[in-house]
XYZ file of C-alpha atoms in Angstrom:
376
model
C 107.672 182.544 -61.118
C 108.910 179.272 -59.680
C 108.578 178.667 -55.951
C 112.308 178.870 -55.382
C 115.609 179.124 -57.168
C 116.598 175.484 -56.715
C 113.358 173.576 -57.283
C 111.923 171.142 -54.726
C 114.572 168.451 -55.236
C 117.430 170.941 -55.326
C 116.165 172.668 -52.180
C 116.115 169.400 -50.246
C 119.632 168.568 -51.364
C 120.866 172.057 -50.513
C 119.428 171.926 -46.999
C 120.877 168.475 -46.394
C 124.351 168.996 -47.842
C 125.148 172.719 -47.658
C 122.909 174.675 -45.260
C 125.092 175.814 -42.329
C 127.751 173.320 -43.421
C 129.721 174.530 -46.451
C 129.600 177.083 -49.312
C 127.800 176.496 -52.586
C 128.373 178.218 -55.911
C 125.523 177.802 -58.397
C 126.114 179.183 -61.887
C 123.532 181.000 -64.002
C 120.672 180.732 -61.515
C 118.975 184.049 -62.312
C 120.713 185.978 -65.121
C 117.675 188.194 -65.799
C 118.279 189.971 -62.495
C 121.062 191.979 -64.170
C 118.488 194.363 -65.627
C 116.539 194.888 -62.395
C 118.735 197.708 -61.033
C 121.453 199.962 -62.376
C 123.855 202.452 -60.813
C 121.467 205.382 -61.164
C 118.638 203.561 -59.400
C 120.872 202.398 -56.521
C 122.068 205.973 -56.021
C 118.458 207.176 -56.122
C 117.563 204.758 -53.328
C 120.584 205.850 -51.256
C 119.378 209.453 -51.433
C 116.080 208.642 -49.702
C 115.785 209.541 -46.033
C 113.732 206.414 -45.274
C 116.463 204.047 -46.503
C 119.517 202.753 -44.661
C 122.606 203.207 -46.835
C 126.387 203.294 -46.504
C 129.273 204.310 -48.715
C 132.506 202.360 -48.199
C 135.690 203.813 -49.694
C 139.117 202.196 -49.561
C 141.038 198.938 -49.784
C 143.491 196.796 -47.829
C 143.855 198.492 -44.415
C 142.644 202.011 -45.259
C 138.879 202.447 -45.093
C 136.294 205.161 -44.739
C 132.562 204.712 -44.162
C 129.878 207.347 -44.703
C 126.210 206.939 -43.879
C 123.237 208.135 -45.902
C 120.994 209.674 -46.902
C 123.263 211.029 -49.630
C 122.996 213.699 -52.300
C 123.543 212.968 -55.959
C 126.499 215.315 -56.094
C 128.254 213.197 -53.440
C 128.859 210.539 -56.092
C 130.241 212.936 -58.704
C 133.255 213.516 -56.454
C 134.194 209.868 -55.986
C 137.307 208.258 -57.489
C 136.895 205.867 -60.426
C 137.870 202.851 -58.289
C 137.701 201.282 -54.818
C 134.292 202.286 -53.500
C 131.013 200.507 -52.777
C 127.511 201.795 -52.108
C 125.311 199.542 -49.937
C 121.543 199.904 -49.558
C 119.556 197.816 -47.067
C 115.902 196.811 -47.117
C 115.407 197.114 -50.868
C 112.679 194.448 -50.751
C 110.468 197.186 -49.285
C 110.973 199.438 -52.303
C 111.882 197.387 -55.374
C 109.401 194.735 -56.581
C 112.201 192.663 -58.102
C 113.880 192.476 -54.688
C 110.667 191.313 -53.016
C 110.199 188.651 -55.700
C 113.820 187.609 -55.245
C 113.377 187.209 -51.491
C 110.287 185.054 -52.005
C 112.296 182.732 -54.255
C 114.092 181.689 -51.068
C 110.858 180.380 -49.542
C 112.549 176.984 -49.031
C 114.029 178.782 -46.008
C 111.230 179.637 -43.502
C 110.213 183.293 -43.520
C 111.036 183.386 -39.810
C 114.714 183.259 -40.868
C 114.470 185.970 -43.521
C 116.021 189.321 -42.746
C 116.339 191.696 -45.687
C 117.720 192.117 -49.189
C 120.708 194.408 -49.494
C 121.998 195.622 -52.837
C 125.480 196.978 -53.469
C 126.889 198.895 -56.387
C 130.681 198.694 -56.620
C 133.139 200.515 -58.849
C 136.096 198.406 -60.075
C 138.171 197.387 -57.066
C 135.270 198.085 -54.724
C 134.470 195.891 -51.740
C 134.049 195.983 -47.977
C 137.190 194.052 -47.067
C 137.653 190.465 -45.882
C 135.066 189.767 -43.188
C 132.588 187.211 -41.878
C 128.888 187.325 -41.102
C 127.211 185.738 -38.090
C 124.288 184.622 -40.264
C 123.668 182.678 -43.461
C 123.898 184.774 -46.613
C 123.154 184.266 -50.303
C 125.114 186.504 -52.689
C 123.532 186.785 -56.115
C 125.406 188.599 -58.840
C 123.357 191.097 -60.836
C 125.238 193.159 -63.408
C 129.006 192.945 -63.863
C 131.600 190.552 -62.465
C 133.134 190.062 -59.029
C 135.906 187.914 -57.577
C 135.099 186.101 -54.345
C 137.722 184.644 -52.039
C 136.399 182.403 -49.262
C 137.906 180.613 -46.291
C 136.831 178.339 -43.431
C 139.593 179.773 -41.240
C 139.104 179.775 -37.486
C 141.139 182.921 -36.902
C 138.455 185.627 -36.928
C 140.405 188.403 -35.180
C 139.540 191.870 -36.481
C 141.556 194.962 -37.295
C 141.717 197.444 -34.428
C 140.065 200.838 -34.818
C 138.715 200.073 -38.310
C 135.286 201.509 -39.261
C 134.317 198.063 -40.574
C 134.664 194.572 -39.100
C 137.640 193.549 -41.231
C 139.672 190.429 -40.591
C 143.194 191.069 -39.405
C 144.538 187.986 -41.210
C 142.655 186.568 -44.187
C 143.877 183.371 -45.813
C 141.687 182.499 -48.822
C 141.204 178.822 -49.584
C 139.037 179.108 -52.713
C 138.628 181.772 -55.378
C 135.660 182.182 -57.717
C 134.849 184.754 -60.359
C 131.107 185.250 -60.633
C 129.049 186.781 -63.430
C 125.421 187.799 -63.830
C 123.051 185.201 -62.373
C 125.640 183.301 -60.307
C 124.673 182.542 -56.701
C 127.101 182.042 -53.799
C 125.868 180.700 -50.462
C 127.997 181.109 -47.337
C 127.300 179.595 -43.891
C 127.679 181.713 -40.729
C 131.186 182.789 -39.729
C 132.637 181.805 -43.092
C 135.328 184.339 -44.060
C 134.900 185.972 -47.467
C 136.184 188.869 -49.521
C 134.500 190.167 -52.665
C 136.156 192.616 -55.056
C 134.476 194.094 -58.119
C 136.313 193.321 -61.350
C 134.058 195.646 -63.326
C 131.252 197.971 -62.274
C 128.883 195.511 -60.655
C 125.726 195.079 -58.648
C 125.426 192.323 -56.040
C 122.288 191.272 -54.197
C 122.713 189.986 -50.647
C 119.853 187.935 -49.212
C 120.486 187.712 -45.493
C 119.033 185.176 -43.076
C 118.612 186.450 -39.537
C 119.903 184.460 -36.579
C 119.077 185.935 -33.147
C 121.876 185.591 -30.640
C 121.305 183.826 -27.340
C 121.944 187.005 -25.349
C 119.659 189.052 -27.600
C 116.810 186.551 -27.440
C 117.090 186.089 -23.674
C 117.027 189.856 -23.139
C 113.990 190.169 -25.366
C 112.135 187.464 -23.446
C 112.937 189.155 -20.146
C 111.431 192.338 -21.583
C 108.368 190.346 -22.579
C 108.045 188.964 -19.042
C 108.409 192.465 -17.626
C 105.479 193.621 -19.741
C 103.211 190.615 -19.093
C 104.203 189.189 -15.705
C 101.725 189.485 -12.812
C 102.795 188.221 -9.391
C 100.832 188.700 -6.181
C 102.185 189.271 -2.699
C 105.328 190.926 -1.421
C 108.195 190.553 1.004
C 107.192 189.901 4.641
C 109.252 189.432 7.813
C 106.911 189.457 10.857
C 109.545 187.643 12.950
C 112.214 190.322 12.373
C 114.773 190.751 15.173
C 117.538 193.303 15.805
C 120.781 192.433 14.004
C 124.400 193.274 14.704
C 125.110 194.805 11.251
C 122.210 196.931 9.974
C 123.772 197.145 6.491
C 123.752 193.380 5.981
C 120.903 191.308 4.581
C 120.721 187.786 5.822
C 120.007 184.358 4.452
C 116.313 184.523 5.428
C 115.736 187.499 3.153
C 117.755 185.900 0.398
C 115.680 182.689 0.588
C 112.393 184.603 0.435
C 113.431 186.698 -2.563
C 114.843 183.621 -4.301
C 111.436 181.975 -3.808
C 109.826 185.007 -5.474
C 112.113 184.640 -8.480
C 111.623 180.865 -8.580
C 107.859 181.386 -8.710
C 108.089 182.980 -12.159
C 106.457 180.649 -14.679
C 105.906 180.787 -18.407
C 104.432 178.550 -21.060
C 105.453 177.641 -24.583
C 102.753 180.054 -25.751
C 104.600 182.923 -24.028
C 107.826 182.037 -25.828
C 105.975 181.698 -29.139
C 104.305 185.072 -28.717
C 107.569 186.775 -27.774
C 109.351 185.175 -30.728
C 106.573 185.968 -33.216
C 106.427 189.621 -32.210
C 110.210 189.867 -32.274
C 110.613 188.276 -35.713
C 107.881 190.414 -37.322
C 108.972 193.699 -35.796
C 109.619 196.179 -38.646
C 113.051 197.677 -39.168
C 113.537 200.981 -37.289
C 113.258 203.154 -40.409
C 110.026 201.552 -41.669
C 106.905 203.734 -41.660
C 103.495 202.503 -42.817
C 101.276 204.941 -44.662
C 97.639 204.858 -43.595
C 95.213 203.813 -46.306
C 92.595 206.213 -47.617
C 89.363 206.140 -45.674
C 86.949 203.469 -46.782
C 83.925 202.075 -44.916
C 84.331 198.497 -43.755
C 81.520 197.222 -45.980
C 83.039 198.818 -49.072
C 86.466 197.400 -48.177
C 84.978 193.896 -47.884
C 83.361 194.207 -51.327
C 86.560 195.527 -52.904
C 88.628 192.745 -51.305
C 86.223 190.170 -52.722
C 86.701 191.569 -56.229
C 90.368 192.557 -56.228
C 91.959 190.430 -53.542
C 94.491 191.579 -50.965
C 98.235 191.608 -50.581
C 100.683 192.481 -47.835
C 102.351 195.852 -47.974
C 105.944 195.165 -49.120
C 107.236 196.365 -45.738
C 105.006 194.011 -43.724
C 106.321 190.946 -41.954
C 103.808 188.216 -41.154
C 104.180 184.812 -39.474
C 101.998 182.381 -37.548
C 102.387 179.730 -34.860
C 99.593 177.576 -33.506
C 96.553 179.762 -32.918
C 98.519 183.000 -33.064
C 99.102 185.201 -36.106
C 101.805 187.876 -36.007
C 102.117 190.960 -38.180
C 104.593 193.809 -37.718
C 105.197 193.077 -34.051
C 101.525 192.584 -33.166
C 99.676 189.411 -32.139
C 96.193 188.293 -33.166
C 94.374 185.158 -32.028
C 91.637 184.652 -34.639
C 89.134 181.813 -34.571
C 89.740 178.652 -36.573
C 87.766 179.841 -39.607
C 89.729 183.087 -39.866
C 93.111 181.412 -39.251
C 92.986 179.486 -42.508
C 92.714 182.639 -44.630
C 95.278 184.546 -42.570
C 97.772 181.709 -42.821
C 97.321 181.751 -46.598
C 98.026 185.502 -46.571
C 101.193 184.921 -44.523
C 102.435 182.089 -46.774
C 101.601 183.625 -50.152
C 101.695 187.309 -49.153
C 98.372 187.735 -50.915
C 94.756 186.573 -50.864
C 92.920 185.928 -54.126
C 89.575 187.526 -54.991
C 86.536 185.762 -53.565
C 88.604 184.236 -50.754
C 86.334 182.767 -48.101
C 86.462 185.176 -45.158
C 84.284 185.063 -42.086
C 83.277 188.204 -40.187
C 86.233 187.939 -37.775
C 88.738 187.715 -40.633
C 87.130 190.646 -42.462
C 87.244 192.795 -39.329
C 90.906 191.993 -38.660
C 91.915 192.554 -42.278
C 90.096 195.876 -42.262
C 92.068 196.965 -39.183
C 95.303 195.996 -40.908
C 94.218 197.827 -44.066
C 93.599 201.011 -42.069
C 97.026 200.622 -40.422
C 98.731 200.273 -43.823
C 99.810 196.666 -43.243
C 97.864 195.288 -46.214
C 96.468 196.783 -49.406
C 93.949 196.011 -52.081
C 95.553 194.258 -55.016
C 96.222 197.032 -57.506
C 96.737 194.626 -60.408
C 93.010 193.884 -60.614
C 90.238 196.378 -61.412
C 87.644 197.179 -58.777
């Protein structure tokens, strides 16, 4: 498998000319993806209680949204047209989706969110809308018509179950077939309608909002902040209005707040834990019991790989996995960074005792697994 869909030269050009600037339509990028999923498999995923799924029925200004998990008989009662089934987080369950996500490694993993797959009957879609993040839309099976617009009017319909644009004025229209890739920058209006039964893969790139990130950092400070001392007023005198607090108290409390300090390492740790935090419906299964020495021998023969649901990043001396922080020594960091970049470690990887101990903890937690493609 190539490192990415565009190749090194194409990736550089894309980032320079298109990323967060304007749409790109690339024809025939990955036609073999058409066989990766079919309607039956998408419905099977939507029936699982550990998967986030939605069913969108309607068109124009009349819409209905139902949330999974579903039952198979729910789909036997649907009309032949104008409905879409959406399933989030398929990279955790479908190997082809995980491989697809890794093909976008020219975008840092810190920006990766999830892979969503949609099955649409003819006429199916989710209405004209915009996303607040970058998105790649890769056509699997079937054909779809995309209308896109750089319009500034992003007002939404009132009381609609979806965020649908009140006024959509398409500027470009494309019909896409299996293997075609459409990239859209944030807040770029678009409307996709299935021409035939079709499957579309949506590779979303997360973009934390300023309010969201600030709130998360304040939570981090709440959990880690340690300040000594307290309010004191030994020179207190009687005051005319007992319900009022004066400027002296305000100055002292403001000084308390102004004394709060943090370092770049605090921001990095908060960000790393935030970006690797699993989705709410993700559950890790604990590995079967295995003594640490036996695990080390097996890892040396078979190698290791991240559980498909695991998220792993690093910054400086810190390594983050599934919302947790580790600060391994320099010798261990090299191997752990390789695991984060490649999502696997080959057999006979050079691991010191600290790395082996940490990997064993992660194995017991279900974050990593022995590579099942190699015999023990």
